[in-house]
PDB file of C-alpha atoms and ligand atoms in Angstrom:
ATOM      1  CA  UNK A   4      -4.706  18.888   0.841  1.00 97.00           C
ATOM      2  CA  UNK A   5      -6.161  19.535   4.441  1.00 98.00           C
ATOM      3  CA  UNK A   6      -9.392  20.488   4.533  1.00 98.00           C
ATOM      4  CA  UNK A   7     -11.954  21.492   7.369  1.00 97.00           C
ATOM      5  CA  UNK A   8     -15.625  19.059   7.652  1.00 98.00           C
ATOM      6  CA  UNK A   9     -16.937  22.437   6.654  1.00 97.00           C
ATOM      7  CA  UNK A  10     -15.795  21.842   3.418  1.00 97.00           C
ATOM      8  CA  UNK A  11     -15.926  18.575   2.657  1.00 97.00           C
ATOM      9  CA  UNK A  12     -19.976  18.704   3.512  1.00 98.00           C
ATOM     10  CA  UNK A  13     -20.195  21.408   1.259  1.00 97.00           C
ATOM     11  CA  UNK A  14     -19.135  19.361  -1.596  1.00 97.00           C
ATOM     12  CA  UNK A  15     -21.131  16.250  -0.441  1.00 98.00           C
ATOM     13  CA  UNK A  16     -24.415  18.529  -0.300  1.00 97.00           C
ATOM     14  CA  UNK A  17     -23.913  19.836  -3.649  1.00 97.00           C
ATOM     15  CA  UNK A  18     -22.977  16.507  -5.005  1.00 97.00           C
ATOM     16  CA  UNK A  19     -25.537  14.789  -3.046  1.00 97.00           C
ATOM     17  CA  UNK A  20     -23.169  11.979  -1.979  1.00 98.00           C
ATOM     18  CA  UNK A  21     -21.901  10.723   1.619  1.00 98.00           C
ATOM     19  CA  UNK A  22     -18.056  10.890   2.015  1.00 98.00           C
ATOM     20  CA  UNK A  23     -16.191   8.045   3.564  1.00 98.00           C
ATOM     21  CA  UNK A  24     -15.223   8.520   7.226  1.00 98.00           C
ATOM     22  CA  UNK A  25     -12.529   5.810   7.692  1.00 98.00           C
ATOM     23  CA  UNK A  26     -11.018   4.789  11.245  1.00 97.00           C
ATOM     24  CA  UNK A  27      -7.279   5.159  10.927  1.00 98.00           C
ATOM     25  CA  UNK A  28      -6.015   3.172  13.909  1.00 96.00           C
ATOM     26  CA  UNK A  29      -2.475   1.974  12.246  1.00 96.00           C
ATOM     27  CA  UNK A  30      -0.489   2.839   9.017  1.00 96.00           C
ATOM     28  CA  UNK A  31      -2.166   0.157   6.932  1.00 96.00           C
ATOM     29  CA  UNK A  32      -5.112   1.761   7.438  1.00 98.00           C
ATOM     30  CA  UNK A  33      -4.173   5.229   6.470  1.00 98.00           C
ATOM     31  CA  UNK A  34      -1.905   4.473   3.447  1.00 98.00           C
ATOM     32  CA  UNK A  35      -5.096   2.207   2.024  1.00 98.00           C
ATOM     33  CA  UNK A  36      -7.411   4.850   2.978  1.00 98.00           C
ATOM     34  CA  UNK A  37      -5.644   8.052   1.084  1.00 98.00           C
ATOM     35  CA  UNK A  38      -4.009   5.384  -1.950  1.00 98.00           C
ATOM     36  CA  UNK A  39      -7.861   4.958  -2.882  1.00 98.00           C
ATOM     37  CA  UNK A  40      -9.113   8.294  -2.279  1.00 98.00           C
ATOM     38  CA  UNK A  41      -5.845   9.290  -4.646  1.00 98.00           C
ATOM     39  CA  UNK A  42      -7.605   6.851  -7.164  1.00 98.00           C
ATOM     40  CA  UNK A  43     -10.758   7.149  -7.609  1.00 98.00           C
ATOM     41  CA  UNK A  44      -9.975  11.634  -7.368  1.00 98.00           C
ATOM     42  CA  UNK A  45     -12.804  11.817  -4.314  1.00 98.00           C
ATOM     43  CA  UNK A  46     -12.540  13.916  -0.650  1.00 98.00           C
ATOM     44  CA  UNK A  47     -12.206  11.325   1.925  1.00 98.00           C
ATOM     45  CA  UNK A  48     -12.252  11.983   6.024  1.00 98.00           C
ATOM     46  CA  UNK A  49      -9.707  10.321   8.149  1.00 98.00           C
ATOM     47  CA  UNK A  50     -10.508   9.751  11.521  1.00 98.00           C
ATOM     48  CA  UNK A  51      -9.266   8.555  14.961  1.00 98.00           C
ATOM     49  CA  UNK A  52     -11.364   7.016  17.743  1.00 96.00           C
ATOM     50  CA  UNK A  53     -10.968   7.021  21.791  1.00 93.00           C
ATOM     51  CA  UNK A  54     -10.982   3.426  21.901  1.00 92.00           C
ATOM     52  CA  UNK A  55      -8.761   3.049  19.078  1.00 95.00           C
ATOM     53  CA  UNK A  56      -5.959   4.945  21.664  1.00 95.00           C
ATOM     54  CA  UNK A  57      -4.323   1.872  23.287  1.00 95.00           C
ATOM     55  CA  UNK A  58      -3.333   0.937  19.614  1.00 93.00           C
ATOM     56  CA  UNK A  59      -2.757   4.033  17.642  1.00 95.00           C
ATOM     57  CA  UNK A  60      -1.782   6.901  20.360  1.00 97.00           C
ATOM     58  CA  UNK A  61      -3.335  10.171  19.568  1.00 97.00           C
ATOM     59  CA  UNK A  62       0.026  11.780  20.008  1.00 97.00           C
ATOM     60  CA  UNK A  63       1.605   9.429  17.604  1.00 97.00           C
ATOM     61  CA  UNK A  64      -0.996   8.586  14.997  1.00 98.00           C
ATOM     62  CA  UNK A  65      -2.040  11.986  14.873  1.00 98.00           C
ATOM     63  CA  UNK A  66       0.764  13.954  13.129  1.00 98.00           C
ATOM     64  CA  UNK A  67       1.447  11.397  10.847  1.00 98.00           C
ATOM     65  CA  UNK A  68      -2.550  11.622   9.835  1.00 98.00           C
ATOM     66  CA  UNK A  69      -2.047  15.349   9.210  1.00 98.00           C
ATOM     67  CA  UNK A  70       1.099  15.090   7.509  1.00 98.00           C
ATOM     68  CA  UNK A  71      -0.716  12.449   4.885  1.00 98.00           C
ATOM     69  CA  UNK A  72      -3.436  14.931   4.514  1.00 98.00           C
ATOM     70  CA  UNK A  73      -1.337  17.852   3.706  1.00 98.00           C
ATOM     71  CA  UNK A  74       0.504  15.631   1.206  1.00 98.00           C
ATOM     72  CA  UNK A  75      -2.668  14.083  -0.286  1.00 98.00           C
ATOM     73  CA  UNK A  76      -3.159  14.674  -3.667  1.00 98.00           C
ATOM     74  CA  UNK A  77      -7.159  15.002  -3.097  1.00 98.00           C
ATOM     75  CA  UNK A  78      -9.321  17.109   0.265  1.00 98.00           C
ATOM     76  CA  UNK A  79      -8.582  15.475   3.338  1.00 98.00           C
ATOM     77  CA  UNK A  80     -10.566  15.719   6.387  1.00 98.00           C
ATOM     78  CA  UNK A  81      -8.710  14.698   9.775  1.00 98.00           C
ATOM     79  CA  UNK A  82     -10.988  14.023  11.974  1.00 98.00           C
ATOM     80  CA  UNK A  83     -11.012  12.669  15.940  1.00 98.00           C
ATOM     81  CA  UNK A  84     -14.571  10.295  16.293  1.00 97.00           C
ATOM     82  CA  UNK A  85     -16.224  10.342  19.348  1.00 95.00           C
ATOM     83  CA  UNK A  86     -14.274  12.336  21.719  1.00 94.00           C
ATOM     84  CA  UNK A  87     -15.516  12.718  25.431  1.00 90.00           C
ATOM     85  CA  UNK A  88     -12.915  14.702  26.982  1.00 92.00           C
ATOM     86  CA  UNK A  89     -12.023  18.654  26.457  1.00 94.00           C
ATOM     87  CA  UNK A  90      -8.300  17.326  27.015  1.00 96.00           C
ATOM     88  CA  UNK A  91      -8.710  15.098  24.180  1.00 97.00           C
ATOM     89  CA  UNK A  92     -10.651  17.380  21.786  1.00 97.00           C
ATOM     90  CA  UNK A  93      -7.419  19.876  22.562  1.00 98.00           C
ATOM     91  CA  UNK A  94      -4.962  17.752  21.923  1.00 98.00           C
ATOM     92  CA  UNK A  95      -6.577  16.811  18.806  1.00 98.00           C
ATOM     93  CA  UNK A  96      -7.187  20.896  17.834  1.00 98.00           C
ATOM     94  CA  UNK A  97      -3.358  21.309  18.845  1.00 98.00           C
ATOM     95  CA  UNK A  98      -2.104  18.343  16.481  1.00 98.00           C
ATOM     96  CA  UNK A  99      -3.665  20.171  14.030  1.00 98.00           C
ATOM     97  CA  UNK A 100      -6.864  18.162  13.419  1.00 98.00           C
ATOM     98  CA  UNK A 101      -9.477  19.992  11.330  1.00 98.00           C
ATOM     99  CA  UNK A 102     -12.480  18.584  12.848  1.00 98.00           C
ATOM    100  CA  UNK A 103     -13.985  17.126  15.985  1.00 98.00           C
ATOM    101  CA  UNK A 104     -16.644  14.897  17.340  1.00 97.00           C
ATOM    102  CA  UNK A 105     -18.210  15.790  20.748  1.00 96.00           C
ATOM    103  CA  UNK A 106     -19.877  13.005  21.973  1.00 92.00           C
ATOM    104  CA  UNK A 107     -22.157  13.841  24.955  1.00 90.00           C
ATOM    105  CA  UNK A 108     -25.057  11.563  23.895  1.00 86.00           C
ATOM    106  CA  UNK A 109     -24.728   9.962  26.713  1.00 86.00           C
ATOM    107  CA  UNK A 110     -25.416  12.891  28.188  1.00 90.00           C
ATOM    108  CA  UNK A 111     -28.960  14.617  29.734  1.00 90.00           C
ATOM    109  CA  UNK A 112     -30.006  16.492  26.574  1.00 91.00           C
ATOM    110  CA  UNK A 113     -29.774  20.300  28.253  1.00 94.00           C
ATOM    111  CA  UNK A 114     -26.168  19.001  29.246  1.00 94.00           C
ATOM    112  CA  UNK A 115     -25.595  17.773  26.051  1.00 93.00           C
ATOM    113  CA  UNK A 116     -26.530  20.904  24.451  1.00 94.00           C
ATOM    114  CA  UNK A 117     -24.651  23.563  26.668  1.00 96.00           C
ATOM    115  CA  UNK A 118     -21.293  21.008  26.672  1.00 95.00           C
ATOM    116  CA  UNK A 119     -21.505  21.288  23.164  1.00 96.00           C
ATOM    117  CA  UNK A 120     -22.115  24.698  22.859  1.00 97.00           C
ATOM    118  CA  UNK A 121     -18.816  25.423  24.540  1.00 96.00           C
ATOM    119  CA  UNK A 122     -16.899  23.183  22.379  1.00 97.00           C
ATOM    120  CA  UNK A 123     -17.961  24.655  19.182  1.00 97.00           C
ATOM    121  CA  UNK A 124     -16.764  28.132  20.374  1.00 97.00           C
ATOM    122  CA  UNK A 125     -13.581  26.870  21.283  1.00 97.00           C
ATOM    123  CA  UNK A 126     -13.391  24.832  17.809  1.00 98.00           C
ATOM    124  CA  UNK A 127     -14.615  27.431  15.711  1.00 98.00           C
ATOM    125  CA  UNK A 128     -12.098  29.882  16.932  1.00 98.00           C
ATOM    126  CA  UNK A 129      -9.547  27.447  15.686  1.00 97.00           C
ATOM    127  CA  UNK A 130     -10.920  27.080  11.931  1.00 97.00           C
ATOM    128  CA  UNK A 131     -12.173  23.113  13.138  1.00 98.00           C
ATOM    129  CA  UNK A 132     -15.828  21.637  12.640  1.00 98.00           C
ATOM    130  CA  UNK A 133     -17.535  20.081  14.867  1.00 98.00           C
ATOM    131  CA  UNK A 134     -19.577  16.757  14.991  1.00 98.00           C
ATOM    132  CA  UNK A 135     -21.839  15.860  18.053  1.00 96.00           C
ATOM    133  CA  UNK A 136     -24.436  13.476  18.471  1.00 92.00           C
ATOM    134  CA  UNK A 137     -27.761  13.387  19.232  1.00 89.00           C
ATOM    135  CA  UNK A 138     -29.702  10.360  20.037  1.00 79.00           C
ATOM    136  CA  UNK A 139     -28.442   7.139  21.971  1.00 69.00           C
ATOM    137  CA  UNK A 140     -26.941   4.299  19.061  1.00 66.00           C
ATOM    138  CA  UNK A 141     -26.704   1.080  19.784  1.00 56.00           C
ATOM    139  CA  UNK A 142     -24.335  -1.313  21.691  1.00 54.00           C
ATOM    140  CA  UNK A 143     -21.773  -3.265  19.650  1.00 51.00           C
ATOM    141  CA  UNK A 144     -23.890  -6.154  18.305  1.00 47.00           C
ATOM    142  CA  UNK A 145     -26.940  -5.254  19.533  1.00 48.00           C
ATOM    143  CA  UNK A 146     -29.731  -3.179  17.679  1.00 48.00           C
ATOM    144  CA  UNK A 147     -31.660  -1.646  20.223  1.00 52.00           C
ATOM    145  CA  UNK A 148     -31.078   1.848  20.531  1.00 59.00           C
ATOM    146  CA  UNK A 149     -32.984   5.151  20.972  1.00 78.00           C
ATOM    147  CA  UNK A 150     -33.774   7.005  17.801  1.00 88.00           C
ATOM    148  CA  UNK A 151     -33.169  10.877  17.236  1.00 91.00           C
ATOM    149  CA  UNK A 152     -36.228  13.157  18.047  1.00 92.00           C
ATOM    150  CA  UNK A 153     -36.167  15.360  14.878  1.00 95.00           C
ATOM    151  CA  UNK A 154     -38.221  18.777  16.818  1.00 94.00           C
ATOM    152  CA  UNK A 155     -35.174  18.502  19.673  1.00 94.00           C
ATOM    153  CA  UNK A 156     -32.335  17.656  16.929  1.00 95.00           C
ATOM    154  CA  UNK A 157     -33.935  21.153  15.394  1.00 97.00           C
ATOM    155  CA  UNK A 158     -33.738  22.552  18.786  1.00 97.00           C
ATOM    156  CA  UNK A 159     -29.808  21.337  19.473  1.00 96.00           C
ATOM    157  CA  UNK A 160     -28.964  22.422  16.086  1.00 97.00           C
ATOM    158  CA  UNK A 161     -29.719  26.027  16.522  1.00 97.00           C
ATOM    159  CA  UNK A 162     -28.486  26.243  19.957  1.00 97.00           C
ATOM    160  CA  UNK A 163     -25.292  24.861  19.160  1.00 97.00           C
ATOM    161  CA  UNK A 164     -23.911  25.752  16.199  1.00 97.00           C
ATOM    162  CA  UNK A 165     -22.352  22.313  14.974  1.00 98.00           C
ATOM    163  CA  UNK A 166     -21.692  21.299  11.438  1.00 98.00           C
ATOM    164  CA  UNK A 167     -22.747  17.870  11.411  1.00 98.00           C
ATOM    165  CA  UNK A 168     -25.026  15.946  13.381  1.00 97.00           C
ATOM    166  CA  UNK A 169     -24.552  12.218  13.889  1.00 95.00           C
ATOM    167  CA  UNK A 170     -28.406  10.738  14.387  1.00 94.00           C
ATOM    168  CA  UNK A 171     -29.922   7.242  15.821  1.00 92.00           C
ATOM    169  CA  UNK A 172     -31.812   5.511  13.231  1.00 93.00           C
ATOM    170  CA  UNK A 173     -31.302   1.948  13.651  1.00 90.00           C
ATOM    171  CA  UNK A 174     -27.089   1.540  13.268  1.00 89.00           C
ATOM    172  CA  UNK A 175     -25.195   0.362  15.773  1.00 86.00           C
ATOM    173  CA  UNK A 176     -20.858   0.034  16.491  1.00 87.00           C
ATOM    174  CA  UNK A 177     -18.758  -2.905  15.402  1.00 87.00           C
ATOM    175  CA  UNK A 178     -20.358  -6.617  14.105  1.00 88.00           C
ATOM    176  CA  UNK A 179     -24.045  -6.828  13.898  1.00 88.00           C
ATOM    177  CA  UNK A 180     -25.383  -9.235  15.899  1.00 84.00           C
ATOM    178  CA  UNK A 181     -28.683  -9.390  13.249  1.00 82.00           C
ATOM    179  CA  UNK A 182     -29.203  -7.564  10.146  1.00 83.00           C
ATOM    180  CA  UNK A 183     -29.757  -3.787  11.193  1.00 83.00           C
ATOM    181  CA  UNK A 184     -33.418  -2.427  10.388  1.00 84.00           C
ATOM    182  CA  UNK A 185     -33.228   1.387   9.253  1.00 91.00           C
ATOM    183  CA  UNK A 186     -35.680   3.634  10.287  1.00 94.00           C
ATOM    184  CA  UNK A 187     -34.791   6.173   6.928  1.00 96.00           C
ATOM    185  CA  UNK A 188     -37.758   8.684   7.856  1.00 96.00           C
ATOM    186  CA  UNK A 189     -35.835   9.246  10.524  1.00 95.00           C
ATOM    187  CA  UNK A 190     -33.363  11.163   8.851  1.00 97.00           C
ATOM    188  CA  UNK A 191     -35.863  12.779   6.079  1.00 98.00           C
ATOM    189  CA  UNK A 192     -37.492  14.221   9.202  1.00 97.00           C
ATOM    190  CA  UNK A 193     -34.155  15.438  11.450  1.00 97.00           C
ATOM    191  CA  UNK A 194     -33.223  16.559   7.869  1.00 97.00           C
ATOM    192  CA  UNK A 195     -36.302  18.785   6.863  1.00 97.00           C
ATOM    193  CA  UNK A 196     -36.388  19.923  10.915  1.00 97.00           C
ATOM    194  CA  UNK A 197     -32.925  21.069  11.486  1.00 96.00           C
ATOM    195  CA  UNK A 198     -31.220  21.117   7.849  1.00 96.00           C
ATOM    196  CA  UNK A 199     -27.648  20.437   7.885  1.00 97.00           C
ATOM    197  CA  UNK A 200     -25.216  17.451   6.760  1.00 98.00           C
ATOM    198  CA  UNK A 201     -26.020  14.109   8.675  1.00 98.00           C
ATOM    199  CA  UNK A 202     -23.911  11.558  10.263  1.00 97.00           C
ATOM    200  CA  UNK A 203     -24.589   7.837  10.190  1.00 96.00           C
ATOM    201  CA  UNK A 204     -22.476   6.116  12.573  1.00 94.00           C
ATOM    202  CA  UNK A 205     -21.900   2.184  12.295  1.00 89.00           C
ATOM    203  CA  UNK A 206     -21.703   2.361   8.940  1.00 87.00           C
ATOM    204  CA  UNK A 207     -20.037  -1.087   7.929  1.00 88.00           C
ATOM    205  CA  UNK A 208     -21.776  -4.164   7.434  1.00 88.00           C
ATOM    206  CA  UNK A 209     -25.251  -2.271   5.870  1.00 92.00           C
ATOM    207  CA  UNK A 210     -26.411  -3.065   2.853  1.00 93.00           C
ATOM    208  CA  UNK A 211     -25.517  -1.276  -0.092  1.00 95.00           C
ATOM    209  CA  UNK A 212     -28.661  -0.300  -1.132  1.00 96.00           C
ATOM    210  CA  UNK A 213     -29.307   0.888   2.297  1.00 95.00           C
ATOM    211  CA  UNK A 214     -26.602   3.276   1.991  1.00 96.00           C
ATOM    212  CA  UNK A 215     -28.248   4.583  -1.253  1.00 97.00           C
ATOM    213  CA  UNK A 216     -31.345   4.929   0.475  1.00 97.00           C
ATOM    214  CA  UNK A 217     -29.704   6.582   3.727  1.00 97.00           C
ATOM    215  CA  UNK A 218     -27.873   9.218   1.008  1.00 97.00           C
ATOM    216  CA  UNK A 219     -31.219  10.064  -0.936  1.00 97.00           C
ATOM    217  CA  UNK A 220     -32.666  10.832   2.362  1.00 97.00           C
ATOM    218  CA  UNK A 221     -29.521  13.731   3.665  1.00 97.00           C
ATOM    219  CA  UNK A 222     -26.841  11.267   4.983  1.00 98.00           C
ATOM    220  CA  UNK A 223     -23.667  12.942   3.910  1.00 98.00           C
ATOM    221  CA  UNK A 224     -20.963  11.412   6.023  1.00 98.00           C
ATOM    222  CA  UNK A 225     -20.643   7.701   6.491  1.00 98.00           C
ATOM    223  CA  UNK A 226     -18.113   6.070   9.296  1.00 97.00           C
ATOM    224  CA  UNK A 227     -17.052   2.798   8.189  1.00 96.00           C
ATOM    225  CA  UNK A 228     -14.615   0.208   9.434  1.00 96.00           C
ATOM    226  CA  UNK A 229     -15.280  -2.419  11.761  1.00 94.00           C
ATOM    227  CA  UNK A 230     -16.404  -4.890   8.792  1.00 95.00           C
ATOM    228  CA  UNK A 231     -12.589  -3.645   6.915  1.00 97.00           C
ATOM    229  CA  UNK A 232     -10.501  -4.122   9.932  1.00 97.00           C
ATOM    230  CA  UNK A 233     -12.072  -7.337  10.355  1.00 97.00           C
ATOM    231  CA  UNK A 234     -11.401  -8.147   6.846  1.00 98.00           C
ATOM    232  CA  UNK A 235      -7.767  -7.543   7.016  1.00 98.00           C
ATOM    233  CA  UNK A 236      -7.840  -9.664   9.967  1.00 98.00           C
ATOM    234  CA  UNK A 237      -9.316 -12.355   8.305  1.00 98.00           C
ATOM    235  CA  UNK A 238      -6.932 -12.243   5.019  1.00 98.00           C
ATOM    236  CA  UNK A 239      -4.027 -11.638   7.374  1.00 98.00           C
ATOM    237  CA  UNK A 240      -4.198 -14.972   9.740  1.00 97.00           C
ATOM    238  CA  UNK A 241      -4.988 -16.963   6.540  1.00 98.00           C
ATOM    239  CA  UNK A 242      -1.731 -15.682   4.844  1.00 98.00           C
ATOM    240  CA  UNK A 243       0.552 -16.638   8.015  1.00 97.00           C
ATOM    241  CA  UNK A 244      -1.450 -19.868   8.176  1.00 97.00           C
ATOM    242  CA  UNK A 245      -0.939 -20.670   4.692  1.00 98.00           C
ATOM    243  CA  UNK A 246       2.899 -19.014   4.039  1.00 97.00           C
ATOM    244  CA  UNK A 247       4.815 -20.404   7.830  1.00 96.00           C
ATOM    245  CA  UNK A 248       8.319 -19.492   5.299  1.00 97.00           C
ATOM    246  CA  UNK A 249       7.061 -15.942   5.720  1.00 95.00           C
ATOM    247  CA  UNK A 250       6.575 -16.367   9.536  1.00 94.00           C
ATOM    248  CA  UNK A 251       9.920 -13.808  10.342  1.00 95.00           C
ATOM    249  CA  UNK A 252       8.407 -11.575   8.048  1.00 96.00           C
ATOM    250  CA  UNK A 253       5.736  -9.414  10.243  1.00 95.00           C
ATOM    251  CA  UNK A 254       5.513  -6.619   7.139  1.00 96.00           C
ATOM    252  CA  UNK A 255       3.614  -9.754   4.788  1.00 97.00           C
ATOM    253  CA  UNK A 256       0.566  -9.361   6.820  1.00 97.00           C
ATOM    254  CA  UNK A 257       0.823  -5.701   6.750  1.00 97.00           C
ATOM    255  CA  UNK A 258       0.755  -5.797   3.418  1.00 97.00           C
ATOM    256  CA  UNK A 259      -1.525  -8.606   3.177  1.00 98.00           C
ATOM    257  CA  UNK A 260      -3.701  -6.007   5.494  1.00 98.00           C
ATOM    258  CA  UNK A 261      -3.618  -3.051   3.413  1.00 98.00           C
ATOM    259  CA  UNK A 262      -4.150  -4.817   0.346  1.00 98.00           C
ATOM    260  CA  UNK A 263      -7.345  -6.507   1.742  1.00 98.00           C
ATOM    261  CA  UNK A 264      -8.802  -2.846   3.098  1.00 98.00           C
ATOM    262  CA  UNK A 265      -8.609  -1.484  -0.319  1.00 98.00           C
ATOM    263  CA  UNK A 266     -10.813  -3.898  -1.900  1.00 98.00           C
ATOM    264  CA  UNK A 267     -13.407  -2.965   1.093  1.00 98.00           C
ATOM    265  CA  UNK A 268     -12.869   0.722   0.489  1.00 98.00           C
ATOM    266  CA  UNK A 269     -12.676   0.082  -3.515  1.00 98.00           C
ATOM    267  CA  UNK A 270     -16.243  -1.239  -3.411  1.00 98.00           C
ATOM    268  CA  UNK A 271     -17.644   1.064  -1.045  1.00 98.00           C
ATOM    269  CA  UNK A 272     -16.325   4.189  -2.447  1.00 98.00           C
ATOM    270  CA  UNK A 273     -18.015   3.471  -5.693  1.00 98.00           C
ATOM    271  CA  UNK A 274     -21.622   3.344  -3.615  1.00 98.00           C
ATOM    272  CA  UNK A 275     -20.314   6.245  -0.804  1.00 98.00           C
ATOM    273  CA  UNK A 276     -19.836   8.551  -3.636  1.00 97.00           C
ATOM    274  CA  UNK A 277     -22.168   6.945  -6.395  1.00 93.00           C
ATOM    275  CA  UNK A 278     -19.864   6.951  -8.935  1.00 93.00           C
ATOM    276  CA  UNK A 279     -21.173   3.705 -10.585  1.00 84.00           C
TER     277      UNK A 279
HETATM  278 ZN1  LIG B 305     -19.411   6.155  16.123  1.00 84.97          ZN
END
């Protein structure tokens, strides 16, 4: 069943539970992602990333995303992660994504704000969410970055209009370099100020009880998959290592793959959506 972020936040506010966000770069990914969201009955966001294009095109991953969501036996959220480009956010609305990610952090904030202003108009006239970001995260493997300002994530938030806001509180993209330090009054404060469902980028490779922590305090959507897709990886080159009969046989280490992701996303589920 396709479903807007709209609606998926609702039910993770009520519930008071972060849903997955899981990168969906390839079909391994995808079919593990929705076969344990099937199983364990919860809402679950696919998404597709920028940098994940010169693997998964948008034009080719994307309908096949939608057409698993549709066909899902549980809400599905399909979802483009941190898009830069109006072409890009377009092609995404056009493919019949139901939510977006502008990400002008990079951004001046007053050109962060009106840019993303004029995205959620157009998206909103569509029946799509949007997801900006406010705040400057991380490199990959380092933890340095700049932390939200709760009074100006207040200040974006009524300006703009968006329906989640992903904040800076100590996460960063792919491995971790060192263990991350969370800075969780960060989000109790950008929570109390501006008071709608936050977004923790970065979200593999954190401890679990930091994720329980993160929730209690208004996280309600949680991007994970670096530490899965290196996991597959992992499992995958050990298998062709230790099976060279198989070595004409690509789809072993696809399955091999898929099989290894669920276990990530069978664990993590179970803390995302507390349901142990
Ligand atoms: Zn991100």
């Amino acid at each position: 069943m396709l479903v807007n972020l709209q609606e998926i936040m609702k039910f993770a506010e009520e519930k008071e539970i972060a849903v997955g966000a899981f990168n969906t770069p390839c079909f391994e990914s995808l079919c593990a992602v929705i076969e344990m969201a099937e199983q364990k009955n919860v809402p679950v966001i696919i998404e597709h990333a920028e940098v994940h294009f010169p693997c998964g095109p948008l034009h080719q991953i994307g309908p096949v995303m939608v057409d698993f969501a549709r066909r899902a036996k549980v809400p599905v959220c399909v979802h483009l992660d941190h898009g830069t480009s109006m072409e890009v956010l377009e092609q995404a609305v056009e493919l019949g994504f139901t939510s977006v990610m502008f990400d002008g952090s990079a951004l001046p904030y007053e050109e962060n704000k009106a840019e993303t202003r004029q995205v959620v108009k157009y998206v909103h006239s569509h029946g799509v969410s949007l997801e900006a970001e406010l705040g400057c995260m991380a490199t990959v493997g380092g933890t340095e970055g700049m932390y939200t300002d709760p009074a100006l994530a207040a200040d974006f938030v009524s300006a703009t209009g968006v329906d989640a806001l992903a904040i800076a509180f100590g996460t960063a993209h792919g491995i971790y370099a060192k263990t991350p330090v969370l800075n969780f009054d960060i989000i109790s404060e950008v929570k109390k100020a501006a008071n709608l469902p936050l977004v923790m980028h970065g979200g593999s490779g954190v401890a679990d009880e930091d994720y329980v922590t993160a929730i209690q305090r208004g996280i309600r959507k949680i991007n994970y998959y670096s530490y899965m897709g290196a996991g597959a990886y992992q499992k995958a080159l050990e298998y062709g290592r230790e099976h060279p009969e198989n070595s004409h046989l690509f789809q072993e280490l696809s399955k091999v793959a898929a099989d290894t992701m669920k276990e990530y996303l069978d664990h993590i589920m179970d803390v995302f959506y507390r349901l142990k």
